[in-house]
Short mmCIF file of C-alpha atoms in Angstrom, two decimals:
data_model
loop_
_atom_site.label_atom_id
_atom_site.label_comp_id
_atom_site.label_asym_id
_atom_site.label_seq_id
_atom_site.Cartn_x
_atom_site.Cartn_y
_atom_site.Cartn_z
CA GLU A 1 16.64 -7.27 -14.81
CA VAL A 2 18.63 -9.71 -12.79
CA GLY A 3 16.60 -12.75 -13.87
CA PRO A 4 15.97 -15.64 -14.28
CA LYS A 5 14.90 -14.89 -17.82
CA THR A 6 14.27 -18.45 -19.04
CA TRP A 7 13.12 -21.78 -17.56
CA SER A 8 12.82 -25.37 -18.66
CA ARG A 9 9.27 -26.89 -18.67
CA THR A 10 9.18 -29.94 -16.54
CA SER A 11 5.85 -29.67 -14.63
CA SER A 12 3.41 -27.01 -13.49
CA TRP A 13 3.09 -23.74 -15.22
CA ASN A 14 6.36 -22.15 -14.07
CA PRO A 15 8.73 -24.71 -12.52
CA GLY A 16 11.87 -23.55 -10.88
CA VAL A 17 11.16 -19.85 -10.97
CA GLY A 18 10.05 -18.57 -7.57
CA ARG A 19 8.99 -15.21 -6.46
CA ILE A 20 10.66 -12.66 -4.17
CA THR A 21 8.52 -11.62 -1.16
CA ALA A 22 11.02 -9.14 0.59
CA ILE A 23 14.30 -7.43 -0.02
CA ALA A 24 16.42 -5.94 2.79
CA VAL A 25 19.44 -3.76 1.96
CA TYR A 26 21.98 -2.87 4.67
CA PRO A 27 22.17 0.99 4.60
CA GLY A 28 25.80 1.07 5.82
CA ASP A 29 26.95 -1.02 2.78
CA THR A 30 24.37 -1.33 0.01
CA ASN A 31 26.30 -4.21 -1.54
CA ILE A 32 24.83 -6.32 1.33
CA ILE A 33 21.36 -7.50 0.31
CA TYR A 34 19.04 -10.21 1.71
CA VAL A 35 15.98 -11.60 -0.02
CA THR A 36 13.26 -14.07 0.85
CA SER A 37 11.11 -16.45 -1.25
CA PRO A 38 8.25 -18.71 -0.37
CA GLY A 39 9.76 -22.08 -1.25
CA GLY A 40 13.17 -20.66 -2.12
CA GLY A 41 14.13 -19.71 1.45
CA ILE A 42 16.64 -16.91 2.31
CA TRP A 43 19.51 -15.64 -0.02
CA LYS A 44 22.26 -13.14 0.51
CA SER A 45 24.52 -11.05 -1.74
CA THR A 46 27.59 -9.20 -0.70
CA GLN A 47 28.18 -7.96 -4.21
CA GLY A 48 25.22 -5.65 -4.76
CA GLY A 49 23.17 -8.46 -6.34
CA LYS A 50 25.79 -9.85 -8.76
CA GLN A 51 26.16 -13.08 -6.95
CA TRP A 52 23.86 -14.78 -4.39
CA VAL A 53 24.38 -17.43 -1.77
CA PRO A 54 21.47 -19.51 -0.30
CA LEU A 55 21.37 -19.38 3.57
CA SER A 56 18.61 -21.84 4.41
CA ASP A 57 18.78 -24.86 2.09
CA ALA A 58 19.68 -27.15 5.11
CA ASN A 59 16.70 -25.89 7.22
CA ASN A 60 13.18 -26.69 6.05
CA SER A 61 11.68 -24.24 8.54
CA LEU A 62 13.43 -21.40 6.74
CA MET A 63 12.28 -22.30 3.15
CA ASN A 64 8.83 -20.75 3.02
CA MET A 65 9.75 -17.16 3.88
CA PHE A 66 7.82 -13.99 3.61
CA ASN A 67 9.74 -11.11 5.22
CA ILE A 68 13.36 -10.23 6.08
CA THR A 69 14.87 -7.17 7.84
CA VAL A 70 18.42 -6.14 8.56
CA ASP A 71 19.43 -4.20 11.57
CA PRO A 72 20.35 -0.69 10.16
CA ALA A 73 23.13 -0.37 12.70
CA ASN A 74 24.58 -3.95 12.36
CA ALA A 75 24.70 -5.95 9.06
CA ASN A 76 25.12 -9.15 10.99
CA VAL A 77 21.86 -8.87 12.78
CA VAL A 78 18.99 -10.09 10.63
CA TYR A 79 15.34 -11.05 11.32
CA ALA A 80 13.30 -13.25 8.95
CA GLY A 81 9.67 -14.59 9.16
CA ASN A 82 8.08 -17.60 7.53
CA SER A 83 4.57 -18.44 6.49
CA GLY A 84 3.89 -20.18 9.76
CA GLY A 85 4.39 -16.94 11.66
CA ASP A 86 7.81 -17.88 13.04
CA LEU A 87 10.37 -15.14 13.61
CA TYR A 88 14.03 -16.14 13.26
CA LYS A 89 17.05 -14.03 14.17
CA SER A 90 20.64 -14.30 12.99
CA THR A 91 23.61 -12.54 14.68
CA ASP A 92 26.23 -13.78 12.19
CA GLY A 93 24.96 -12.41 8.89
CA GLY A 94 22.63 -15.31 8.18
CA ALA A 95 25.04 -18.13 8.71
CA SER A 96 22.86 -19.50 11.62
CA TRP A 97 19.35 -18.82 12.86
CA ILE A 98 17.58 -19.01 16.14
CA LEU A 99 13.71 -19.12 16.61
CA LYS A 100 12.59 -16.16 18.66
CA LYS A 101 8.86 -15.99 18.38
CA SER A 102 5.74 -17.72 16.84
CA THR A 103 2.97 -15.30 16.10
CA GLY A 104 0.41 -17.86 14.95
CA GLY A 105 0.03 -16.57 11.45
CA ASN A 106 1.91 -15.60 8.26
CA LEU A 107 4.54 -13.13 9.35
CA ARG A 108 4.12 -10.37 6.72
CA LYS A 109 6.36 -7.50 7.99
CA ILE A 110 9.27 -6.93 10.46
CA LEU A 111 9.93 -3.40 11.27
CA ILE A 112 13.00 -2.11 13.22
CA ASP A 113 13.12 1.26 14.91
CA PRO A 114 16.19 2.90 13.20
CA THR A 115 16.73 5.17 16.30
CA GLN A 116 16.89 2.29 18.75
CA THR A 117 17.42 -1.02 16.94
CA GLN A 118 16.58 -3.23 19.89
CA SER A 119 12.90 -2.31 19.35
CA LEU A 120 10.96 -4.06 16.64
CA PHE A 121 7.41 -4.76 15.51
CA LEU A 122 5.92 -7.75 13.85
CA ALA A 123 2.82 -7.65 11.54
CA SER A 124 1.28 -11.11 11.13
CA ASN A 125 -2.08 -12.77 10.58
CA GLY A 126 -1.83 -13.60 14.33
CA GLY A 127 -1.67 -9.99 15.48
CA LEU A 128 0.75 -7.17 15.90
CA TYR A 129 3.63 -7.67 18.33
CA LYS A 130 6.31 -5.40 19.87
CA SER A 131 9.78 -6.17 21.33
CA VAL A 132 12.14 -3.78 23.08
CA ASP A 133 14.97 -6.32 23.77
CA GLY A 134 16.02 -7.40 20.33
CA GLY A 135 13.39 -10.06 19.86
CA SER A 136 14.04 -11.91 23.19
CA THR A 137 10.51 -11.15 24.36
CA PHE A 138 7.35 -9.82 22.73
CA THR A 139 4.08 -8.30 23.77
CA LYS A 140 0.88 -8.53 21.66
CA LYS A 141 -0.40 -4.98 20.99
CA LEU A 142 -3.18 -5.49 18.50
CA ALA A 143 -5.34 -8.53 18.08
CA ALA A 144 -6.05 -8.31 14.38
CA SER A 145 -4.65 -9.66 11.15
CA ILE A 146 -1.96 -7.19 10.15
CA GLU A 147 -0.33 -7.01 6.66
CA ASP A 148 1.87 -3.90 6.97
CA ILE A 149 3.35 -1.43 9.52
CA GLU A 150 5.33 1.76 9.10
CA PHE A 151 6.82 4.46 11.32
CA LYS A 152 6.10 8.15 10.59
CA PRO A 153 9.47 9.29 9.19
CA GLY A 154 11.41 11.20 11.80
CA ASP A 155 9.02 10.30 14.60
CA PRO A 156 8.93 6.64 15.50
CA THR A 157 6.42 7.24 18.38
CA ILE A 158 3.76 7.45 15.62
CA LEU A 159 3.05 4.27 13.71
CA TYR A 160 0.60 3.12 11.08
CA ALA A 161 -0.56 -0.47 10.62
CA SER A 162 -2.96 -2.09 8.12
CA GLY A 163 -4.77 -5.30 7.67
CA SER A 164 -8.29 -5.14 6.18
CA THR A 165 -8.49 -1.58 7.56
CA ILE A 166 -5.96 0.94 8.93
CA TYR A 167 -4.72 1.64 12.43
CA ARG A 168 -2.73 4.43 14.02
CA SER A 169 -0.73 4.71 17.19
CA SER A 170 0.74 7.80 18.74
CA ASP A 171 2.44 6.11 21.68
CA TYR A 172 5.07 3.95 20.19
CA GLY A 173 2.67 1.08 19.43
CA GLU A 174 1.35 0.66 22.89
CA THR A 175 -2.27 1.39 21.91
CA TRP A 176 -3.94 1.59 18.52
CA THR A 177 -6.99 3.40 17.06
CA GLN A 178 -8.82 2.10 14.04
CA LEU A 179 -9.28 4.78 11.38
CA THR A 180 -12.89 5.08 10.22
CA ALA A 181 -14.99 6.61 7.47
CA VAL A 182 -16.60 9.20 9.73
CA ALA A 183 -13.55 10.45 11.58
CA ASN A 184 -10.66 9.66 9.16
CA GLY A 185 -12.08 9.03 5.64
CA ILE A 186 -11.26 5.31 5.22
CA THR A 187 -14.56 4.26 3.59
CA ASN A 188 -13.96 0.62 2.74
CA THR A 189 -12.30 -2.56 3.96
CA GLY A 190 -9.84 -4.77 2.06
CA ARG A 191 -6.32 -6.02 2.15
CA THR A 192 -4.28 -2.84 2.66
CA LEU A 193 -0.61 -1.92 2.35
CA LEU A 194 0.96 1.38 3.47
CA GLY A 195 3.60 3.86 2.22
CA VAL A 196 5.11 6.91 4.04
CA SER A 197 7.03 9.79 2.60
CA ALA A 198 10.45 10.74 4.00
CA ALA A 199 10.22 13.94 1.86
CA ASP A 200 7.03 15.03 3.69
CA PRO A 201 6.48 12.97 6.87
CA MET A 202 2.84 14.07 7.15
CA VAL A 203 2.01 12.21 3.89
CA VAL A 204 0.72 8.64 4.18
CA TYR A 205 -0.52 6.40 1.37
CA ALA A 206 -2.67 3.33 1.63
CA VAL A 207 -3.56 1.06 -1.23
CA GLN A 208 -6.55 -1.28 -0.77
CA SER A 209 -7.75 -4.30 -2.61
CA ASN A 210 -11.23 -5.27 -3.71
CA GLY A 211 -11.12 -9.00 -3.51
CA SER A 212 -8.32 -9.95 -5.97
CA GLU A 213 -8.50 -6.61 -7.83
CA PHE A 214 -7.50 -3.07 -7.15
CA GLY A 215 -9.88 -1.33 -4.71
CA ARG A 216 -8.96 2.19 -3.53
CA LEU A 217 -5.92 4.48 -3.06
CA TYR A 218 -6.07 6.76 0.04
CA ARG A 219 -3.81 9.69 0.75
CA SER A 220 -3.39 11.55 4.00
CA ALA A 221 -1.65 14.93 4.32
CA ASP A 222 -1.98 15.17 8.07
CA GLY A 223 -0.05 12.22 9.46
CA GLY A 224 -2.88 9.71 9.08
CA ASN A 225 -5.47 11.64 10.99
#
């Protein structure tokens, strides 16, 4: 455990101890780690988590953060999303940030194609968006509240997305099909998150809530079909 492990009571039930909403590790050097916090902003470590530096204390727009992703081919290129649905991009390792897109809802997930890192997808309450030019322009591909998005390991032309239900694309996110009970076995609705298996790319997991409690766990062994 890194901590914090203690806190001083001043007000509220847990003052001064925030929560982490996303962790991004640069695969080329795993000592480089970025994290986000709603209320705590963006933080960076270049020492594998032993020491952290705040990157957004001077920018109120970057304090209520919900996702962060680092370009797997360039540690200096970082994307981060806030609760207002705004996507920010840094090209200098988090030293400065530029607003690239407003999705109109909490930006829950930023997904970069590891095979061509100029392509990225945004999952937000305001819909699912796609960019093929490093975030300069975006096209809305799905008009639904989206919580999560994943590539099929080894085949980025196939993607899975989830909100209150699950969607699948087989054309690199251009069009999406909602998975249903009759055709695909998704029998209920509820806030849903996804997991894919690099060990077996045909395996997809989906965990679904039932209100504020656990709902269902689904497993696909045929690539989400």
